[in-house]
PDB file of C-alpha atoms in Angstrom:
ATOM      1  CA  UNK H   1      14.266 159.097 -50.522  1.00 77.00           C
ATOM      2  CA  UNK H   2      17.826 157.472 -50.329  1.00 78.00           C
ATOM      3  CA  UNK H   3      17.535 154.231 -52.611  1.00 91.00           C
ATOM      4  CA  UNK H   4      19.917 151.076 -52.952  1.00 95.00           C
ATOM      5  CA  UNK H   5      20.830 151.302 -56.676  1.00 96.00           C
ATOM      6  CA  UNK H   6      21.880 146.884 -58.278  1.00 97.00           C
ATOM      7  CA  UNK H   7      22.636 146.874 -61.518  1.00 96.00           C
ATOM      8  CA  UNK H   8      22.685 145.052 -64.007  1.00 96.00           C
ATOM      9  CA  UNK H   9      18.234 144.618 -63.807  1.00 95.00           C
ATOM     10  CA  UNK H  10      18.663 141.660 -66.156  1.00 97.00           C
ATOM     11  CA  UNK H  11      21.413 139.248 -66.896  1.00 97.00           C
ATOM     12  CA  UNK H  12      21.694 136.067 -69.197  1.00 98.00           C
ATOM     13  CA  UNK H  13      25.163 134.031 -68.643  1.00 97.00           C
ATOM     14  CA  UNK H  14      25.986 131.026 -69.503  1.00 97.00           C
ATOM     15  CA  UNK H  15      26.431 128.260 -67.360  1.00 97.00           C
ATOM     16  CA  UNK H  16      30.224 127.942 -65.556  1.00 97.00           C
ATOM     17  CA  UNK H  17      30.375 131.403 -66.581  1.00 98.00           C
ATOM     18  CA  UNK H  18      31.244 134.274 -63.527  1.00 98.00           C
ATOM     19  CA  UNK H  19      29.045 136.887 -63.097  1.00 98.00           C
ATOM     20  CA  UNK H  20      29.318 139.687 -60.404  1.00 97.00           C
ATOM     21  CA  UNK H  21      26.012 141.098 -58.766  1.00 98.00           C
ATOM     22  CA  UNK H  22      26.687 145.566 -58.191  1.00 97.00           C
ATOM     23  CA  UNK H  23      24.764 147.076 -55.282  1.00 97.00           C
ATOM     24  CA  UNK H  24      25.392 150.803 -54.121  1.00 97.00           C
ATOM     25  CA  UNK H  25      23.894 150.432 -50.446  1.00 95.00           C
ATOM     26  CA  UNK H  26      22.545 153.905 -48.848  1.00 93.00           C
ATOM     27  CA  UNK H  27      25.871 155.987 -47.897  1.00 89.00           C
ATOM     28  CA  UNK H  28      25.525 156.159 -44.385  1.00 88.00           C
ATOM     29  CA  UNK H  29      24.277 152.310 -43.754  1.00 91.00           C
ATOM     30  CA  UNK H  30      25.965 149.752 -42.272  1.00 89.00           C
ATOM     31  CA  UNK H  31      25.348 146.466 -42.846  1.00 90.00           C
ATOM     32  CA  UNK H  32      24.282 144.722 -45.940  1.00 93.00           C
ATOM     33  CA  UNK H  33      22.646 142.272 -47.355  1.00 94.00           C
ATOM     34  CA  UNK H  34      21.944 139.966 -50.574  1.00 97.00           C
ATOM     35  CA  UNK H  35      18.978 138.350 -50.601  1.00 97.00           C
ATOM     36  CA  UNK H  36      17.654 135.324 -53.405  1.00 98.00           C
ATOM     37  CA  UNK H  37      14.340 134.869 -54.740  1.00 97.00           C
ATOM     38  CA  UNK H  38      14.049 131.900 -57.678  1.00 96.00           C
ATOM     39  CA  UNK H  39      11.388 132.196 -59.406  1.00 93.00           C
ATOM     40  CA  UNK H  40       7.751 131.854 -57.686  1.00 89.00           C
ATOM     41  CA  UNK H  41       9.550 131.196 -54.487  1.00 92.00           C
ATOM     42  CA  UNK H  42      10.152 132.956 -51.223  1.00 92.00           C
ATOM     43  CA  UNK H  43      13.276 135.276 -50.424  1.00 96.00           C
ATOM     44  CA  UNK H  44      15.616 133.237 -49.061  1.00 96.00           C
ATOM     45  CA  UNK H  45      18.881 134.856 -47.310  1.00 94.00           C
ATOM     46  CA  UNK H  46      21.999 134.937 -48.570  1.00 96.00           C
ATOM     47  CA  UNK H  47      24.580 136.518 -46.397  1.00 95.00           C
ATOM     48  CA  UNK H  48      24.838 139.699 -44.288  1.00 91.00           C
ATOM     49  CA  UNK H  49      28.216 142.283 -44.395  1.00 92.00           C
ATOM     50  CA  UNK H  50      29.970 144.458 -41.994  1.00 89.00           C
ATOM     51  CA  UNK H  51      32.360 146.209 -40.384  1.00 87.00           C
ATOM     52  CA  UNK H  52      34.286 144.639 -44.324  1.00 89.00           C
ATOM     53  CA  UNK H  53      33.765 140.948 -43.299  1.00 91.00           C
ATOM     54  CA  UNK H  54      30.712 138.011 -43.469  1.00 92.00           C
ATOM     55  CA  UNK H  55      28.763 138.351 -40.250  1.00 88.00           C
ATOM     56  CA  UNK H  56      26.646 135.583 -41.383  1.00 89.00           C
ATOM     57  CA  UNK H  57      26.413 133.041 -44.705  1.00 92.00           C
ATOM     58  CA  UNK H  58      23.036 130.956 -45.576  1.00 93.00           C
ATOM     59  CA  UNK H  59      23.964 127.588 -46.269  1.00 93.00           C
ATOM     60  CA  UNK H  60      23.152 128.544 -49.987  1.00 94.00           C
ATOM     61  CA  UNK H  61      25.949 130.946 -49.627  1.00 96.00           C
ATOM     62  CA  UNK H  62      29.024 128.152 -50.121  1.00 94.00           C
ATOM     63  CA  UNK H  63      32.608 128.994 -51.520  1.00 95.00           C
ATOM     64  CA  UNK H  64      31.105 129.453 -55.323  1.00 96.00           C
ATOM     65  CA  UNK H  65      30.124 132.685 -53.715  1.00 97.00           C
ATOM     66  CA  UNK H  66      31.861 135.687 -52.733  1.00 97.00           C
ATOM     67  CA  UNK H  67      30.567 139.741 -51.017  1.00 97.00           C
ATOM     68  CA  UNK H  68      33.021 142.094 -51.555  1.00 94.00           C
ATOM     69  CA  UNK H  69      33.088 146.008 -50.713  1.00 92.00           C
ATOM     70  CA  UNK H  70      35.873 146.387 -52.779  1.00 86.00           C
ATOM     71  CA  UNK H  71      35.499 150.527 -52.476  1.00 86.00           C
ATOM     72  CA  UNK H  72      33.872 151.762 -49.916  1.00 79.00           C
ATOM     73  CA  UNK H  73      30.231 152.668 -51.891  1.00 87.00           C
ATOM     74  CA  UNK H  74      29.874 148.960 -54.094  1.00 93.00           C
ATOM     75  CA  UNK H  75      28.637 146.097 -52.650  1.00 96.00           C
ATOM     76  CA  UNK H  76      29.033 143.363 -55.137  1.00 97.00           C
ATOM     77  CA  UNK H  77      28.008 139.390 -54.755  1.00 98.00           C
ATOM     78  CA  UNK H  78      30.252 136.735 -57.033  1.00 98.00           C
ATOM     79  CA  UNK H  79      29.311 133.683 -58.611  1.00 98.00           C
ATOM     80  CA  UNK H  80      32.225 131.408 -59.352  1.00 96.00           C
ATOM     81  CA  UNK H  81      31.032 129.092 -62.003  1.00 95.00           C
ATOM     82  CA  UNK H  82      27.308 129.884 -62.627  1.00 97.00           C
ATOM     83  CA  UNK H  83      25.132 126.693 -62.395  1.00 97.00           C
ATOM     84  CA  UNK H  84      21.520 126.392 -64.114  1.00 97.00           C
ATOM     85  CA  UNK H  85      20.256 126.729 -60.453  1.00 96.00           C
ATOM     86  CA  UNK H  86      21.415 130.094 -59.481  1.00 97.00           C
ATOM     87  CA  UNK H  87      18.830 131.752 -62.130  1.00 98.00           C
ATOM     88  CA  UNK H  88      16.671 133.603 -60.014  1.00 97.00           C
ATOM     89  CA  UNK H  89      16.354 137.452 -58.515  1.00 97.00           C
ATOM     90  CA  UNK H  90      18.929 138.275 -56.528  1.00 98.00           C
ATOM     91  CA  UNK H  91      17.810 141.378 -53.974  1.00 97.00           C
ATOM     92  CA  UNK H  92      20.970 143.493 -52.439  1.00 97.00           C
ATOM     93  CA  UNK H  93      19.997 145.183 -49.209  1.00 95.00           C
ATOM     94  CA  UNK H  94      21.225 148.170 -46.533  1.00 93.00           C
ATOM     95  CA  UNK H  95      20.225 149.177 -43.292  1.00 90.00           C
ATOM     96  CA  UNK H  96      21.831 150.988 -40.458  1.00 86.00           C
ATOM     97  CA  UNK H  97      21.172 149.062 -37.903  1.00 79.00           C
ATOM     98  CA  UNK H  98      19.279 146.100 -36.870  1.00 68.00           C
ATOM     99  CA  UNK H  99      15.432 146.026 -37.405  1.00 62.00           C
ATOM    100  CA  UNK H 100      14.766 148.684 -35.812  1.00 66.00           C
ATOM    101  CA  UNK H 101      15.942 151.015 -38.429  1.00 74.00           C
ATOM    102  CA  UNK H 102      14.371 148.932 -40.668  1.00 82.00           C
ATOM    103  CA  UNK H 103      16.177 147.369 -44.530  1.00 89.00           C
ATOM    104  CA  UNK H 104      16.135 149.379 -48.070  1.00 91.00           C
ATOM    105  CA  UNK H 105      16.284 146.578 -50.753  1.00 94.00           C
ATOM    106  CA  UNK H 106      17.146 147.252 -54.256  1.00 96.00           C
ATOM    107  CA  UNK H 107      14.720 146.443 -57.133  1.00 95.00           C
ATOM    108  CA  UNK H 108      16.885 143.153 -57.313  1.00 96.00           C
ATOM    109  CA  UNK H 109      19.230 142.025 -60.499  1.00 97.00           C
ATOM    110  CA  UNK H 110      17.058 139.177 -62.447  1.00 97.00           C
ATOM    111  CA  UNK H 111      20.081 135.942 -63.332  1.00 98.00           C
ATOM    112  CA  UNK H 112      19.339 133.736 -65.606  1.00 98.00           C
ATOM    113  CA  UNK H 113      22.017 131.190 -66.069  1.00 98.00           C
ATOM    114  CA  UNK H 114      21.538 129.000 -69.451  1.00 97.00           C
TER     115      UNK H 114
ATOM    116  CA  UNK F   1       9.904 124.163 -38.221  1.00 55.00           C
ATOM    117  CA  UNK F   2       9.403 127.733 -40.059  1.00 65.00           C
ATOM    118  CA  UNK F   3      10.097 130.965 -38.263  1.00 92.00           C
ATOM    119  CA  UNK F   4       7.312 133.085 -40.177  1.00 97.00           C
ATOM    120  CA  UNK F   5       4.214 131.162 -41.537  1.00 97.00           C
ATOM    121  CA  UNK F   6       2.052 132.342 -44.181  1.00 97.00           C
ATOM    122  CA  UNK F   7      -0.857 129.803 -44.857  1.00 96.00           C
ATOM    123  CA  UNK F   8      -2.149 130.717 -47.519  1.00 97.00           C
ATOM    124  CA  UNK F   9      -0.348 130.327 -50.414  1.00 97.00           C
ATOM    125  CA  UNK F  10      -3.551 132.363 -53.017  1.00 97.00           C
ATOM    126  CA  UNK F  11      -5.861 133.781 -51.917  1.00 98.00           C
ATOM    127  CA  UNK F  12      -8.805 135.706 -54.994  1.00 98.00           C
ATOM    128  CA  UNK F  13     -11.375 138.613 -53.805  1.00 97.00           C
ATOM    129  CA  UNK F  14     -13.555 140.887 -56.333  1.00 97.00           C
ATOM    130  CA  UNK F  15     -12.705 144.410 -56.369  1.00 97.00           C
ATOM    131  CA  UNK F  16     -13.858 145.971 -53.192  1.00 97.00           C
ATOM    132  CA  UNK F  17     -14.068 142.790 -50.118  1.00 97.00           C
ATOM    133  CA  UNK F  18     -11.985 142.999 -47.206  1.00 97.00           C
ATOM    134  CA  UNK F  19      -8.828 140.263 -47.407  1.00 98.00           C
ATOM    135  CA  UNK F  20      -7.057 139.166 -44.625  1.00 98.00           C
ATOM    136  CA  UNK F  21      -3.595 138.074 -45.097  1.00 98.00           C
ATOM    137  CA  UNK F  22      -1.777 136.150 -41.941  1.00 98.00           C
ATOM    138  CA  UNK F  23       1.191 135.566 -41.061  1.00 98.00           C
ATOM    139  CA  UNK F  24       2.635 133.320 -37.376  1.00 98.00           C
ATOM    140  CA  UNK F  25       5.771 134.101 -36.642  1.00 97.00           C
ATOM    141  CA  UNK F  26       8.096 131.681 -34.160  1.00 95.00           C
ATOM    142  CA  UNK F  27      11.190 133.248 -31.881  1.00 91.00           C
ATOM    143  CA  UNK F  28      12.926 133.193 -28.386  1.00 88.00           C
ATOM    144  CA  UNK F  29      13.669 136.356 -28.326  1.00 85.00           C
ATOM    145  CA  UNK F  30      12.628 139.195 -26.734  1.00 85.00           C
ATOM    146  CA  UNK F  31      12.915 141.938 -28.710  1.00 86.00           C
ATOM    147  CA  UNK F  32      11.998 141.728 -32.424  1.00 89.00           C
ATOM    148  CA  UNK F  33      10.908 143.093 -35.689  1.00 90.00           C
ATOM    149  CA  UNK F  34       8.405 142.280 -37.525  1.00 93.00           C
ATOM    150  CA  UNK F  35       7.506 143.605 -41.261  1.00 94.00           C
ATOM    151  CA  UNK F  36       5.352 143.522 -44.480  1.00 96.00           C
ATOM    152  CA  UNK F  37       6.462 144.077 -47.924  1.00 96.00           C
ATOM    153  CA  UNK F  38       4.466 143.663 -51.307  1.00 96.00           C
ATOM    154  CA  UNK F  39       5.927 142.318 -54.184  1.00 95.00           C
ATOM    155  CA  UNK F  40       3.969 143.765 -57.514  1.00 94.00           C
ATOM    156  CA  UNK F  41       4.449 141.772 -60.402  1.00 91.00           C
ATOM    157  CA  UNK F  42       7.090 144.285 -61.332  1.00 90.00           C
ATOM    158  CA  UNK F  43       9.105 142.141 -59.056  1.00 91.00           C
ATOM    159  CA  UNK F  44      10.727 144.701 -56.239  1.00 92.00           C
ATOM    160  CA  UNK F  45       9.942 144.757 -53.124  1.00 94.00           C
ATOM    161  CA  UNK F  46       7.927 147.536 -51.812  1.00 92.00           C
ATOM    162  CA  UNK F  47       7.884 148.229 -47.799  1.00 91.00           C
ATOM    163  CA  UNK F  48       4.751 148.424 -46.506  1.00 94.00           C
ATOM    164  CA  UNK F  49       4.892 148.238 -42.176  1.00 91.00           C
ATOM    165  CA  UNK F  50       7.339 147.320 -39.381  1.00 90.00           C
ATOM    166  CA  UNK F  51       6.524 146.792 -36.317  1.00 91.00           C
ATOM    167  CA  UNK F  52       9.064 146.014 -32.560  1.00 88.00           C
ATOM    168  CA  UNK F  53       7.733 143.093 -30.229  1.00 90.00           C
ATOM    169  CA  UNK F  54       7.409 146.180 -27.372  1.00 89.00           C
ATOM    170  CA  UNK F  55       4.154 147.789 -29.971  1.00 86.00           C
ATOM    171  CA  UNK F  56       0.920 146.053 -29.321  1.00 85.00           C
ATOM    172  CA  UNK F  57      -0.825 148.717 -30.967  1.00 84.00           C
ATOM    173  CA  UNK F  58      -2.718 147.737 -33.557  1.00 86.00           C
ATOM    174  CA  UNK F  59      -1.783 150.067 -36.844  1.00 87.00           C
ATOM    175  CA  UNK F  60      -4.222 151.383 -40.111  1.00 88.00           C
ATOM    176  CA  UNK F  61      -2.772 153.351 -42.900  1.00 89.00           C
ATOM    177  CA  UNK F  62      -5.548 154.065 -44.960  1.00 94.00           C
ATOM    178  CA  UNK F  63      -6.933 151.462 -46.436  1.00 95.00           C
ATOM    179  CA  UNK F  64      -4.398 149.283 -45.256  1.00 96.00           C
ATOM    180  CA  UNK F  65      -4.959 148.354 -40.862  1.00 95.00           C
ATOM    181  CA  UNK F  66      -2.061 145.300 -39.145  1.00 95.00           C
ATOM    182  CA  UNK F  67      -3.018 143.196 -36.068  1.00 95.00           C
ATOM    183  CA  UNK F  68      -0.379 142.250 -33.677  1.00 95.00           C
ATOM    184  CA  UNK F  69      -0.767 139.903 -31.209  1.00 94.00           C
ATOM    185  CA  UNK F  70       1.814 138.792 -29.158  1.00 93.00           C
ATOM    186  CA  UNK F  71       0.114 135.788 -27.521  1.00 93.00           C
ATOM    187  CA  UNK F  72      -0.796 133.975 -30.718  1.00 95.00           C
ATOM    188  CA  UNK F  73       2.700 134.924 -32.568  1.00 96.00           C
ATOM    189  CA  UNK F  74       0.558 136.635 -35.244  1.00 97.00           C
ATOM    190  CA  UNK F  75       1.252 139.651 -36.893  1.00 97.00           C
ATOM    191  CA  UNK F  76      -1.888 139.988 -39.507  1.00 97.00           C
ATOM    192  CA  UNK F  77      -2.504 142.152 -42.220  1.00 97.00           C
ATOM    193  CA  UNK F  78      -5.695 143.114 -43.460  1.00 97.00           C
ATOM    194  CA  UNK F  79      -6.608 144.977 -47.189  1.00 97.00           C
ATOM    195  CA  UNK F  80     -10.223 147.098 -47.498  1.00 97.00           C
ATOM    196  CA  UNK F  81     -12.590 147.670 -49.922  1.00 97.00           C
ATOM    197  CA  UNK F  82      -9.786 145.951 -52.054  1.00 97.00           C
ATOM    198  CA  UNK F  83      -8.968 147.323 -55.484  1.00 97.00           C
ATOM    199  CA  UNK F  84      -6.967 145.955 -58.474  1.00 97.00           C
ATOM    200  CA  UNK F  85      -4.060 147.194 -58.211  1.00 96.00           C
ATOM    201  CA  UNK F  86      -3.427 145.429 -54.106  1.00 97.00           C
ATOM    202  CA  UNK F  87      -2.815 142.101 -56.574  1.00 97.00           C
ATOM    203  CA  UNK F  88       1.191 140.958 -56.070  1.00 97.00           C
ATOM    204  CA  UNK F  89       2.471 139.004 -53.658  1.00 97.00           C
ATOM    205  CA  UNK F  90       3.172 140.087 -49.989  1.00 98.00           C
ATOM    206  CA  UNK F  91       5.369 138.551 -47.796  1.00 97.00           C
ATOM    207  CA  UNK F  92       6.056 138.593 -43.751  1.00 97.00           C
ATOM    208  CA  UNK F  93       9.396 138.845 -42.367  1.00 95.00           C
ATOM    209  CA  UNK F  94      11.563 138.431 -38.964  1.00 93.00           C
ATOM    210  CA  UNK F  95      14.490 140.273 -37.944  1.00 90.00           C
ATOM    211  CA  UNK F  96      15.429 138.474 -34.554  1.00 83.00           C
ATOM    212  CA  UNK F  97      18.266 139.193 -32.860  1.00 73.00           C
ATOM    213  CA  UNK F  98      20.899 136.535 -34.023  1.00 64.00           C
ATOM    214  CA  UNK F  99      23.764 137.719 -32.247  1.00 62.00           C
ATOM    215  CA  UNK F 100      26.963 139.613 -33.322  1.00 59.00           C
ATOM    216  CA  UNK F 101      26.452 141.665 -35.663  1.00 53.00           C
ATOM    217  CA  UNK F 102      24.122 139.621 -37.462  1.00 63.00           C
ATOM    218  CA  UNK F 103      20.315 140.817 -38.027  1.00 73.00           C
ATOM    219  CA  UNK F 104      19.202 139.136 -40.871  1.00 82.00           C
ATOM    220  CA  UNK F 105      15.410 138.626 -42.310  1.00 89.00           C
ATOM    221  CA  UNK F 106      13.665 135.913 -42.595  1.00 92.00           C
ATOM    222  CA  UNK F 107      10.750 136.030 -44.768  1.00 96.00           C
ATOM    223  CA  UNK F 108       7.488 133.885 -44.823  1.00 97.00           C
ATOM    224  CA  UNK F 109       6.739 132.082 -48.336  1.00 96.00           C
ATOM    225  CA  UNK F 110       4.436 134.451 -49.532  1.00 97.00           C
ATOM    226  CA  UNK F 111       0.653 134.746 -50.283  1.00 97.00           C
ATOM    227  CA  UNK F 112      -0.619 135.494 -53.871  1.00 97.00           C
ATOM    228  CA  UNK F 113      -3.225 138.062 -53.584  1.00 98.00           C
ATOM    229  CA  UNK F 114      -5.884 137.998 -56.642  1.00 98.00           C
ATOM    230  CA  UNK F 115      -8.165 140.882 -56.778  1.00 97.00           C
ATOM    231  CA  UNK F 116     -10.086 140.440 -59.574  1.00 97.00           C
ATOM    232  CA  UNK F 117     -12.175 143.708 -60.714  1.00 95.00           C
TER     233      UNK F 117
END
């Protein structure tokens, strides 16, 4: 069964450093998403991406965040200057379309900012 | 207001007991989708079920069953004869047509289920 692949599985970074989280969505999917889950809390929407542009972003997704699909296969989330409160599990997801097609989640990247 | 409410923060049961996890949602759309995901201690999100708003038929899959009631905006999840391996956080989620090309999932806060031997 096709999978969404996320790398790395765990990243530790120093406060103020830039990080790039990488995702390879399922090849025929058109919609891409990043979600965040702070430890012990719910999964929160960050951003959705379709047709090479952001279709919606949450209030969490401020100027420190950016997304890119640089080569038609990878989908990246960049945090420019990490803060302690960015420590969380970051999930990438993709879907063929809306709702009825379902969403496939990657296994997540645990980001720890020290 | 929360779009997806899981009022039970934690539930603890003894193995072989039946347990129901509640989910209440809020939407103005007539077409929407509801999901349940399981998050075991390893952290990944495991898809359990997807249900569209036009299909109120209850579903059973092995020990799992789902009760969808539009009249009460609820989509409850029952595990029959629970097992220790069912211990996890369970999330209910809603996908609405927010317009344009945005079809994000909105999650509830989750219910931590602990099944004791």
